[in-house]
XYZ file of C-alpha atoms in Angstrom:
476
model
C 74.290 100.562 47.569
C 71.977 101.877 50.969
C 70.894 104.379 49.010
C 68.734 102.438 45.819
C 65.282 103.026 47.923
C 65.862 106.674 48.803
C 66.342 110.323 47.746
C 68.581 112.557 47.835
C 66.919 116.002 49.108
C 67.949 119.276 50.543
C 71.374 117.278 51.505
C 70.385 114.070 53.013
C 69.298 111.058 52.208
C 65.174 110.378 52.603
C 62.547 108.086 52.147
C 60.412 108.649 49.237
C 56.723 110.335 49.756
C 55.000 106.249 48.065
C 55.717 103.119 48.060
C 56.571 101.943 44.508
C 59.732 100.369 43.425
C 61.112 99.300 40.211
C 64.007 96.133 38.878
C 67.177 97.436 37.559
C 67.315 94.586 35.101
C 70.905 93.963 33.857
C 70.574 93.322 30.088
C 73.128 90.891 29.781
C 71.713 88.765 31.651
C 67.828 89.869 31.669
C 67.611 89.478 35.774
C 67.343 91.930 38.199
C 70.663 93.691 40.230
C 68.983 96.242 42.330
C 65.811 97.864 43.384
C 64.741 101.713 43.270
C 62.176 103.563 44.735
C 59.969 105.641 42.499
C 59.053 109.180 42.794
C 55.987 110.966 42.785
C 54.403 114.665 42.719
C 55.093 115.082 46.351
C 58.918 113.833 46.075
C 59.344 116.372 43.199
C 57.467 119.082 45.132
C 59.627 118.680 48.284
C 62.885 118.840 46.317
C 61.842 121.592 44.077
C 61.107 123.589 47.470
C 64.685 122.532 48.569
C 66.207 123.731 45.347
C 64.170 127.020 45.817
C 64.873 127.879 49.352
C 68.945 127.467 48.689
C 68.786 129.434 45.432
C 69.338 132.993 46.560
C 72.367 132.183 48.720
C 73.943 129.902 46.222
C 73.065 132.548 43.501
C 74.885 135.021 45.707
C 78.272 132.365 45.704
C 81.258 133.839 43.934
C 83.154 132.941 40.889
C 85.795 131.537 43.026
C 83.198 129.678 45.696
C 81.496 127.889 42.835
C 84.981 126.593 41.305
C 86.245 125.582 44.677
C 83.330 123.298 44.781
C 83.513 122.172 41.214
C 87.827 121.107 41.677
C 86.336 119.520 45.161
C 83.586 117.626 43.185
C 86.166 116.541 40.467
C 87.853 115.186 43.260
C 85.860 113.111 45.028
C 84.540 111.753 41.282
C 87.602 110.785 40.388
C 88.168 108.906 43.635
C 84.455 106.694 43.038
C 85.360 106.694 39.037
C 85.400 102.605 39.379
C 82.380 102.760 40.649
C 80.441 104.845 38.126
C 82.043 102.846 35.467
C 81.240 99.595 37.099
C 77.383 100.331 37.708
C 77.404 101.597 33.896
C 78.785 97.693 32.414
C 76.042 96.669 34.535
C 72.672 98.931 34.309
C 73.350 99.797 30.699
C 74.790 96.854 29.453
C 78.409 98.701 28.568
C 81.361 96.707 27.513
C 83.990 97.322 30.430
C 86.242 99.267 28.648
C 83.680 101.200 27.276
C 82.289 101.934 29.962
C 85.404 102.523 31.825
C 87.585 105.021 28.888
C 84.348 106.411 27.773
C 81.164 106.288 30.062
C 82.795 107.555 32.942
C 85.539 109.320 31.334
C 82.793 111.956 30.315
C 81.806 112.714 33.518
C 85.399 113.820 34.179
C 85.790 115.711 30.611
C 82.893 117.668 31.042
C 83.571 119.057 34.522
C 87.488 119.557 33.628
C 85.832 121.441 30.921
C 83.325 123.634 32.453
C 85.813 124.685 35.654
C 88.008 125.829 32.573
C 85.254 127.793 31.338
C 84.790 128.990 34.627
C 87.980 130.369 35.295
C 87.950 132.661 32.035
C 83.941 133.586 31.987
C 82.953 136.944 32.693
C 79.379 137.139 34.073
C 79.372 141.335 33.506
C 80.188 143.843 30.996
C 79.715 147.613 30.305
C 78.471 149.240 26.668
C 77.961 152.730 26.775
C 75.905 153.462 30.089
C 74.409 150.139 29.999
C 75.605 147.077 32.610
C 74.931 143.828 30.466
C 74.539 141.351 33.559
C 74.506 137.497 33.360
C 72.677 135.772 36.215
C 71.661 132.252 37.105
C 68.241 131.433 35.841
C 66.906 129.828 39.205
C 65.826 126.125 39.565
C 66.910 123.842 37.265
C 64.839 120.683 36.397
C 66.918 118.537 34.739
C 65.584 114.747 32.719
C 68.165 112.492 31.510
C 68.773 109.153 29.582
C 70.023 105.683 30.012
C 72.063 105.986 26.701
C 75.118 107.926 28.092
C 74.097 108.707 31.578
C 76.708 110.089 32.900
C 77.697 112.120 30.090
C 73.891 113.728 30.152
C 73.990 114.287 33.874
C 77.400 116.261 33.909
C 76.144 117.993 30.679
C 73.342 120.091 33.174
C 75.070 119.464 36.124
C 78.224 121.369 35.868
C 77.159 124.272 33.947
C 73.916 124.353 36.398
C 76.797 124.896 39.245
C 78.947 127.106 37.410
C 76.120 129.466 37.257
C 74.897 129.502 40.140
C 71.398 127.526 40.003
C 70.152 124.667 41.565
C 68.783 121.523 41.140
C 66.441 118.423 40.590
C 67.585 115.712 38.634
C 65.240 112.547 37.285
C 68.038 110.238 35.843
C 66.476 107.587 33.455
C 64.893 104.584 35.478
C 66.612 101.997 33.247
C 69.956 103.271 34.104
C 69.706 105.195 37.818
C 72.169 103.215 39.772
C 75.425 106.100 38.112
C 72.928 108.690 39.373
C 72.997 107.122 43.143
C 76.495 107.088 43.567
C 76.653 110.893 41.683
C 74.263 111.797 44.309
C 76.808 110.352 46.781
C 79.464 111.915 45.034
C 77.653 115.521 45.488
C 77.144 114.996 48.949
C 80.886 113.766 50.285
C 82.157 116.841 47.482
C 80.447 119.026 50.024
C 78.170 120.770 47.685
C 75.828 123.157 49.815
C 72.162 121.395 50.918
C 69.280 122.105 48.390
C 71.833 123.149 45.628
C 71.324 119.222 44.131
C 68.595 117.043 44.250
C 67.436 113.416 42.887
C 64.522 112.099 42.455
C 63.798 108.655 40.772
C 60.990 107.972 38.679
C 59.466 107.658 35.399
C 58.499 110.044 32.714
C 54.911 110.345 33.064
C 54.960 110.531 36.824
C 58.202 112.578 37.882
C 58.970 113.636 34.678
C 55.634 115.135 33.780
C 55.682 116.956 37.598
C 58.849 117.930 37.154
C 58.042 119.681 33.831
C 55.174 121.631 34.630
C 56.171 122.505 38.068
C 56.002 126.290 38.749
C 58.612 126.083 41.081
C 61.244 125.485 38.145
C 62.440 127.991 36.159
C 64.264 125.633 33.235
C 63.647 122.209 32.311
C 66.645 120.677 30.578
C 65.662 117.299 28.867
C 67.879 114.599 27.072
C 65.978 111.622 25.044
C 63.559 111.079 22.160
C 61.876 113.551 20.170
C 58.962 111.828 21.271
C 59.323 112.699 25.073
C 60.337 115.961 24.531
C 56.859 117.258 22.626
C 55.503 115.665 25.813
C 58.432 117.701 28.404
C 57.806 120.814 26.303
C 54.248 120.695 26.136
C 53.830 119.732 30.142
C 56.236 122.780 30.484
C 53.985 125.761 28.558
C 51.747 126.832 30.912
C 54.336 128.081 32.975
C 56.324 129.663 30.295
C 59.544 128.030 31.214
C 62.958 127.938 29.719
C 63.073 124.500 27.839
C 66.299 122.961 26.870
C 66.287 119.815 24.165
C 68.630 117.450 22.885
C 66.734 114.738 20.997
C 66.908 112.108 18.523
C 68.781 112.231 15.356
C 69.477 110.216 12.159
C 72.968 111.492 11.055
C 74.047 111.526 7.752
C 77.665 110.270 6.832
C 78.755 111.429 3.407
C 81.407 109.702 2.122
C 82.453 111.484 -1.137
C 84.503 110.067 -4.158
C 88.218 111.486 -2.963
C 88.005 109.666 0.037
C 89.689 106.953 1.144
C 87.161 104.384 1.178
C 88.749 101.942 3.699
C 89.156 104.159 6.474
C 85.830 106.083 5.482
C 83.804 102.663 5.571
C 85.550 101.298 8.130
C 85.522 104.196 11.117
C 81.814 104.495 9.893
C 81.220 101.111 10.872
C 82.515 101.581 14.020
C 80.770 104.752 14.954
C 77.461 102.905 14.384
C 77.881 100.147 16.530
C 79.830 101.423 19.196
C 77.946 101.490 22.297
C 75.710 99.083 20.365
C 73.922 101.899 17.902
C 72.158 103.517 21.584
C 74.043 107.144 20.679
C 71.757 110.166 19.257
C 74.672 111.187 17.156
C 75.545 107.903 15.543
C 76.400 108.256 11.301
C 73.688 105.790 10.636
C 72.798 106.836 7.011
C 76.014 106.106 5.017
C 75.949 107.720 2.150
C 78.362 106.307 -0.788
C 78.547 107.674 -4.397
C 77.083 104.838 -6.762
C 80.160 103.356 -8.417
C 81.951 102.534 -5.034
C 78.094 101.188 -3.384
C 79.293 97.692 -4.035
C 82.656 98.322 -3.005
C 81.938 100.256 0.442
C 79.130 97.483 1.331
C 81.858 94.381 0.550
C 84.008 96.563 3.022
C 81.594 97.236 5.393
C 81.075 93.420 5.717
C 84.714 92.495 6.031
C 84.558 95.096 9.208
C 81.241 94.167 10.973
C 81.849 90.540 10.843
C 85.039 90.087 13.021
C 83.118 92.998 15.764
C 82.620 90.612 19.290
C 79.115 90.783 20.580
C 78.976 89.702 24.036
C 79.383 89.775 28.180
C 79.975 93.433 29.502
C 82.475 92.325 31.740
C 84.777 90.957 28.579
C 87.360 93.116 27.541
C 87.044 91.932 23.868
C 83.526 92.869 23.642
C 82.375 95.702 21.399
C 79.336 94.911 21.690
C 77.027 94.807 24.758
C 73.528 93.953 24.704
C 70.858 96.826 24.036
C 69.606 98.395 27.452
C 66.528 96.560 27.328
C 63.187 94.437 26.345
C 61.711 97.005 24.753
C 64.516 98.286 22.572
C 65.353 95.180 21.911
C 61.841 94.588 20.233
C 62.041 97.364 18.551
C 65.339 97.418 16.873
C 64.352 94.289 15.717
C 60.682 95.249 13.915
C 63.181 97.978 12.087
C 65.615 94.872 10.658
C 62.675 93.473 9.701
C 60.958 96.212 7.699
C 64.334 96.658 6.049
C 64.275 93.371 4.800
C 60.641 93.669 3.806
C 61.160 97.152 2.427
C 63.694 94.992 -0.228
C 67.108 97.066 1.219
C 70.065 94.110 0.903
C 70.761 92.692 3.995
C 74.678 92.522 4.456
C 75.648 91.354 7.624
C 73.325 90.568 10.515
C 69.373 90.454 10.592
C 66.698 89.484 13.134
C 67.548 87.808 16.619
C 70.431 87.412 18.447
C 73.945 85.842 17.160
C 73.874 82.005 17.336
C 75.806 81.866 20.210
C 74.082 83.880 22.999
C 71.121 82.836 23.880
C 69.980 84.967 26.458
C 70.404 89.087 27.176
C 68.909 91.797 24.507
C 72.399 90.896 21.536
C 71.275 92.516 18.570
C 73.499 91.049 16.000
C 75.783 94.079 14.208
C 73.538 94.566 11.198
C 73.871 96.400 7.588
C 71.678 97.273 4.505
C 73.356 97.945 1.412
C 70.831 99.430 -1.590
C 68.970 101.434 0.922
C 66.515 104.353 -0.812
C 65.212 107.230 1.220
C 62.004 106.611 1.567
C 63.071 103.333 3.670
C 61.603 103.086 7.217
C 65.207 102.321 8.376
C 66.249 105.575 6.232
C 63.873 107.468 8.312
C 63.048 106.331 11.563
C 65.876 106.577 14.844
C 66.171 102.713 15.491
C 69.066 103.445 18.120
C 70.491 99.637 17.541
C 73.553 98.567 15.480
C 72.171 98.824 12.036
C 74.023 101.001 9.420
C 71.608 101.657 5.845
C 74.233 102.665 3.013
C 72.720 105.006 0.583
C 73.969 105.099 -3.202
C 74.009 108.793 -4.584
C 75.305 110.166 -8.102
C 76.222 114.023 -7.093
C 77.299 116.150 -4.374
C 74.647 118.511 -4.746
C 72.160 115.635 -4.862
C 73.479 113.704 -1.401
C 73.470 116.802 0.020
C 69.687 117.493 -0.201
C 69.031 114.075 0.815
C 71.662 114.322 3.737
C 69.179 117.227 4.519
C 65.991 115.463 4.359
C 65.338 114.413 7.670
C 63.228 115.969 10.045
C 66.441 115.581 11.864
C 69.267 117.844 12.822
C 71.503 116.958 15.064
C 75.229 116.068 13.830
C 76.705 115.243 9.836
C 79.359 113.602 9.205
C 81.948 114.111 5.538
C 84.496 112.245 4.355
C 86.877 113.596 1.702
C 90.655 113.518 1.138
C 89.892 117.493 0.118
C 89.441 119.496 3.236
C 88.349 122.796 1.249
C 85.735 120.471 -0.989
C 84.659 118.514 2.497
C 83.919 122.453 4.183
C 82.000 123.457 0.958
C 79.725 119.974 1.839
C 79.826 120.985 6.030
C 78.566 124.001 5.814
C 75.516 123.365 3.657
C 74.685 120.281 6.388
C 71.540 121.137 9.123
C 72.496 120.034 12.060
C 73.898 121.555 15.200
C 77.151 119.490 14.318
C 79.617 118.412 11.191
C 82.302 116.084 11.814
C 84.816 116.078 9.103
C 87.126 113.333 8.342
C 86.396 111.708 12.141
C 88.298 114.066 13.536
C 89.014 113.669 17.795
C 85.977 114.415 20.115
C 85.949 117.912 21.060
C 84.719 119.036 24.606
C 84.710 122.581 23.657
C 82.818 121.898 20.843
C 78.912 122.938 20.834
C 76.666 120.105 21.135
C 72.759 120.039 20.019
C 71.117 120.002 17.160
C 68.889 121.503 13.945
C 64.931 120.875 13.874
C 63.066 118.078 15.902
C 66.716 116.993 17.437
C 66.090 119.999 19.848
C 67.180 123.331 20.552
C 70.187 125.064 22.997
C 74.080 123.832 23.196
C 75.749 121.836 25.255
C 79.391 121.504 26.013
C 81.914 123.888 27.353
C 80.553 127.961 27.586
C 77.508 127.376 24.810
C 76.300 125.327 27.734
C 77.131 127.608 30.813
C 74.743 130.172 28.570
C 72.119 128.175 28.710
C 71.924 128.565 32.564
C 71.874 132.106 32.325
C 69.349 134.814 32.269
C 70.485 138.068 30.813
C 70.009 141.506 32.603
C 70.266 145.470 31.066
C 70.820 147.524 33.594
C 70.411 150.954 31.479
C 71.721 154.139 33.119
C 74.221 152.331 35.279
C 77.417 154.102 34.194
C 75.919 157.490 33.485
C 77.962 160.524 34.341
C-alpha cells in the first residue's frame, strides 16, 4: 500500500511531523510485511485541529446527510472487503476464513447496524415545556486494538458519524495495515475533510497526546485494563468524556441439566477461536464436581483434533498469537499453571511439534483449577481454558463473581427459567445463555475494571451524544 508511511489528515494523505517507523511483523512467519510511520504530538495536534475546524459544519449535517454517507461508506467497504480481510490473515495472524466470515464481516455488521439505528433515532423530544436535545459531543479521540481491529474501529467509527462528531483514530501498531486501507475506504466513500483522521503510533507517544489533548472532547479506548488507568488518567485534567472496554476473564457456568457435550464442546471452541486474543472469551469453565472428570475427558477429545497452523490454510483454527511478546507471556501463564499444581490436559509450554517457527501456542487446558490460581485470575488472552469444579449454584455463582472483572458470563442449562435465575445474578455488562447467535443489537461493555459505556447498535450512538434541556422552550 502507498499509504504505510503517511497520514491521513483533514482529507489527504501527508507526511508525518518525525521520522520514526516501525515492522509490521507477520506472526506466522516472525518477518516483516510492511513499514509504518509513527506519530507524534505534532501529528496528533494537526489532526485534532482538522477534526475541530470541520466539527460545526458536520455537526450541523442532517439525519439524512449523515446516512447518505454511512450507505456510501458501506459501499465502498464492501467493494475493498478482500482487502481488509486479507491484511487481517496477515498483520494479526487470522486464519483466512476467520478473518474473512468474521474479521471483516464486523466491519460490515456494525455499520449495517448503526445506519439502522439511524434511520429510527430521534435526536429531540418535548416533556412539558422542556426540549430534551441530543447533540454530538465534538471531537472524538478514538484508541483501538490489534485483537479485532476492525470490529473496534467500526465500533467508534460509525456511531461517531451517526452523531455527528469527528475524528482521530490511533489503530494498534501491531495491527495498522486494516486501518490504512479504512482510511482509504473513508476517503473514496467521500466522507467530508477533517470529519476522519489517522494517526499511527504507539501508546505512550500518540496515545498519551491523544488522551490528554484539550482539543478532544471524548476519548474512546479499546485494550487492557492496564492501558486504560493510563488513557483515563492522561485524560483527567481536561475533564473529558472517557469511554472503556477492557479486559475480562469470563466465567462459563455449565450447570448439572446441561448437556455436557455441546456445553464442553462450544466452550472449547469459544476459547480458542481467534487463538484465546478475544476480551470476551469463557475462559473459566466452571463444571459441577461429579461431571469435572467427565467435562475435562471431553474437553480433550475436542482440543486435540483443533489445526494449529498457516493463516492462509483454510483448515486452520488456529493462527499464531499476534506477537513476541504475547507469545512470552501466554506462555509464563502455562507455566505457573503447571507450577500452581492445576492438571494439565491438553497442551503446555512451546509450540506444537510440528511448527517450528511463528508465535503457535499449542491449544491448552487445566482441569482441577482452584480460584486462587494465577491462570484463574489473570487475562492471559492465549488458548488456555482452566475448568473449575463447584458443588452449588449459589456457590459458582459467587465465584463466577469474583473477579475484578466484568465484562460478559456465559450459562449453560437445558432449563431456560433456572439458566435466567443464574444470568441475572452474573456482573458483567453481558450473559450469554446457552451460546445463543451473536447479537449486533445487543449492548456490549462491561462491569468493574472491564470498563464503562456500551457499544453496539443505539447504546453506542449514546455514547456520542451530549444531552441538552432547553427549559421554557414550549411555553405558552
Amino acid at each position: 500500500m502507498s499509504h504505510n508511511l503517511q497520514f491521513y489528515i483533514d482529507g489527504q494523505w501527508v507526511q508525518p511531523s518525525g521520522s520514526k517507523t516501525l515492522e509490521v511483523i507477520d506472526p506466522s512467519t516472525e518477518e516483516a510485511i510492511a513499514t509504518i510511520a509513527l506519530g507524534d504530538e505534532a501529528d496528533v495536534d494537526k489532526a485534532v485541529a482538522a477534526a475541530r475546524a470541520a466539527f460545526p459544519a458536520f455537526a450541523a449535517t442532517s439525519k439524512q446527510e449523515r446516512l447518505a454517507l454511512m450507505r456510501r461508506l458501506l459501499e465502498v467497504y464492501k467493494a475493498r472487503y478482500a482487502d481488509i480481510a486479507e491484511a487481517l490473515s496477515r498483520e494479526m495472524g487470522a486464519p483466512i476464513e476467520l478473518a474473512t466470515k468474521a474479521q471483516a464481516g464486523m466491519g460490515t455488521a456494525h455499520l449495517s447496524k448503526m445506519i439502522e439505528t439511524l434511520e429510527n433515532f430521534e435526536f429531540e423530544e418535548v416533556r412539558g415545556t422542556t426540549l430534551i436535545a441530543k447533540e454530538p459531543i465534538g471531537v472524538v479521540g478514538m484508541i483501538t486494538p490489534w485483537n479485532w481491529p476492525m470490529n473496534q474501529i467500526m465500533c467508534k467509527v460509525a456511531p461517531a458519524l451517526a452523531a455527528g462528531c469527528t475524528m482521530v483514530l490511533k489503530p494498534s501498531e501491531i495491527a495498522p495495515l486494516n486501518a490504512i486501507i479504512f482510511a482509504e475506504i473513508v476517503h473514496e466513500a467521500g466522507i467530508p475533510k477533517g470529519v476522519f483522521n489517522l494517526v499511527n503510533g504507539d501508546g505512550p507517544t500518540v496515545g498519551e497526546a491523544i488522551s490528554r489533548h484539550p482539543g478532544v472532547d471524548m476519548v474512546s479506548f479499546t485494550g487492557s485494563t492496564r492501558a486504560g488507568i493510563l488513557v483515563a488518567k492522561a485524560a483527567a485534567d481536561t475533564v473529558k468524556r472517557v469511554h472503556q472496554e477492557l479486559g475480562g476473564k469470563s466465567a462459563n457456568i455449565i450447570l448439572d441439566d446441561a448437556d455436557l457435550n455441546r456445553a464442553v464442546k462450544l466452550g472449547v471452541e469459544s476459547v480458542m477461536r481467534n487463538s484465546g486474543q478475544s476480551c470476551n472469551a469463557p475462559t473459566r469453565m466452571f463444571v459441577p464436581a461429579a461431571l469435572h472428570d467427565k467435562a475435562v475427558a471431553i474437553a480433550k477429545a475436542v482440543a486435540e483434533p483443533l489445526k494449529v497452523g498457516a493463516p492462509a490454510s483454510n483448515d486452520t483454527f488456529l493462527g499464531p498469537v499476534v506477537s513476541e511478546t504475547q507469545y512470552n507471556k501466554i506462555q509464563k501463564l502455562i507455566e505457573a499453571g503447571i507450577k500452581e499444581g492445576a492438571d494439565l490436559v491438553v497442551g503446555g509450554p512451546g509450540r506444537p511439534e510440528d511448527l517450528n517457527r511463528g508465535y503457535y501456542v499449542r491449544p491448552t487446558i487445566f482441569g482441577n483449577v482452584t480460584d486462587e490460581m494465577t491462570i484463574a485470575r489473570e487475562e492471559i488472552f492465549g488458548p488456555v481454558l482452566s475448568i473449575l469444579p463447584y458443588q452449588s449454584d449459589d456457590e459458582v455463582v459467587v465465584r463466577a463473581n469474583d473477579t475484578p472483572y466484568g465484562l460478559a458470563s456465559y450459562v449453560q442449562s437445558g432449563s431456560i427459567e433456572r439458566a435466567r435465575k443464574v444470568a441475572a445474578q452474573m456482573r458483567s455488562g453481558n450473559v450469554y445463555i446457552n451460546y445463543p447467535a451473536w447479537d449486533a443489537g445487543a449492548p456490549f461493555g462491561g462491569y468493574k475494571q472491564s470498563g464503562n459505556g456500551r457499544e453496539y447498535a443505539d447504546f453506542g450512538l449514546e455514547e456520542f451524544l451530549e444531552i441538552k434541556g432547553t427549559v421554557g422552550y414550549a411555553a405558552a
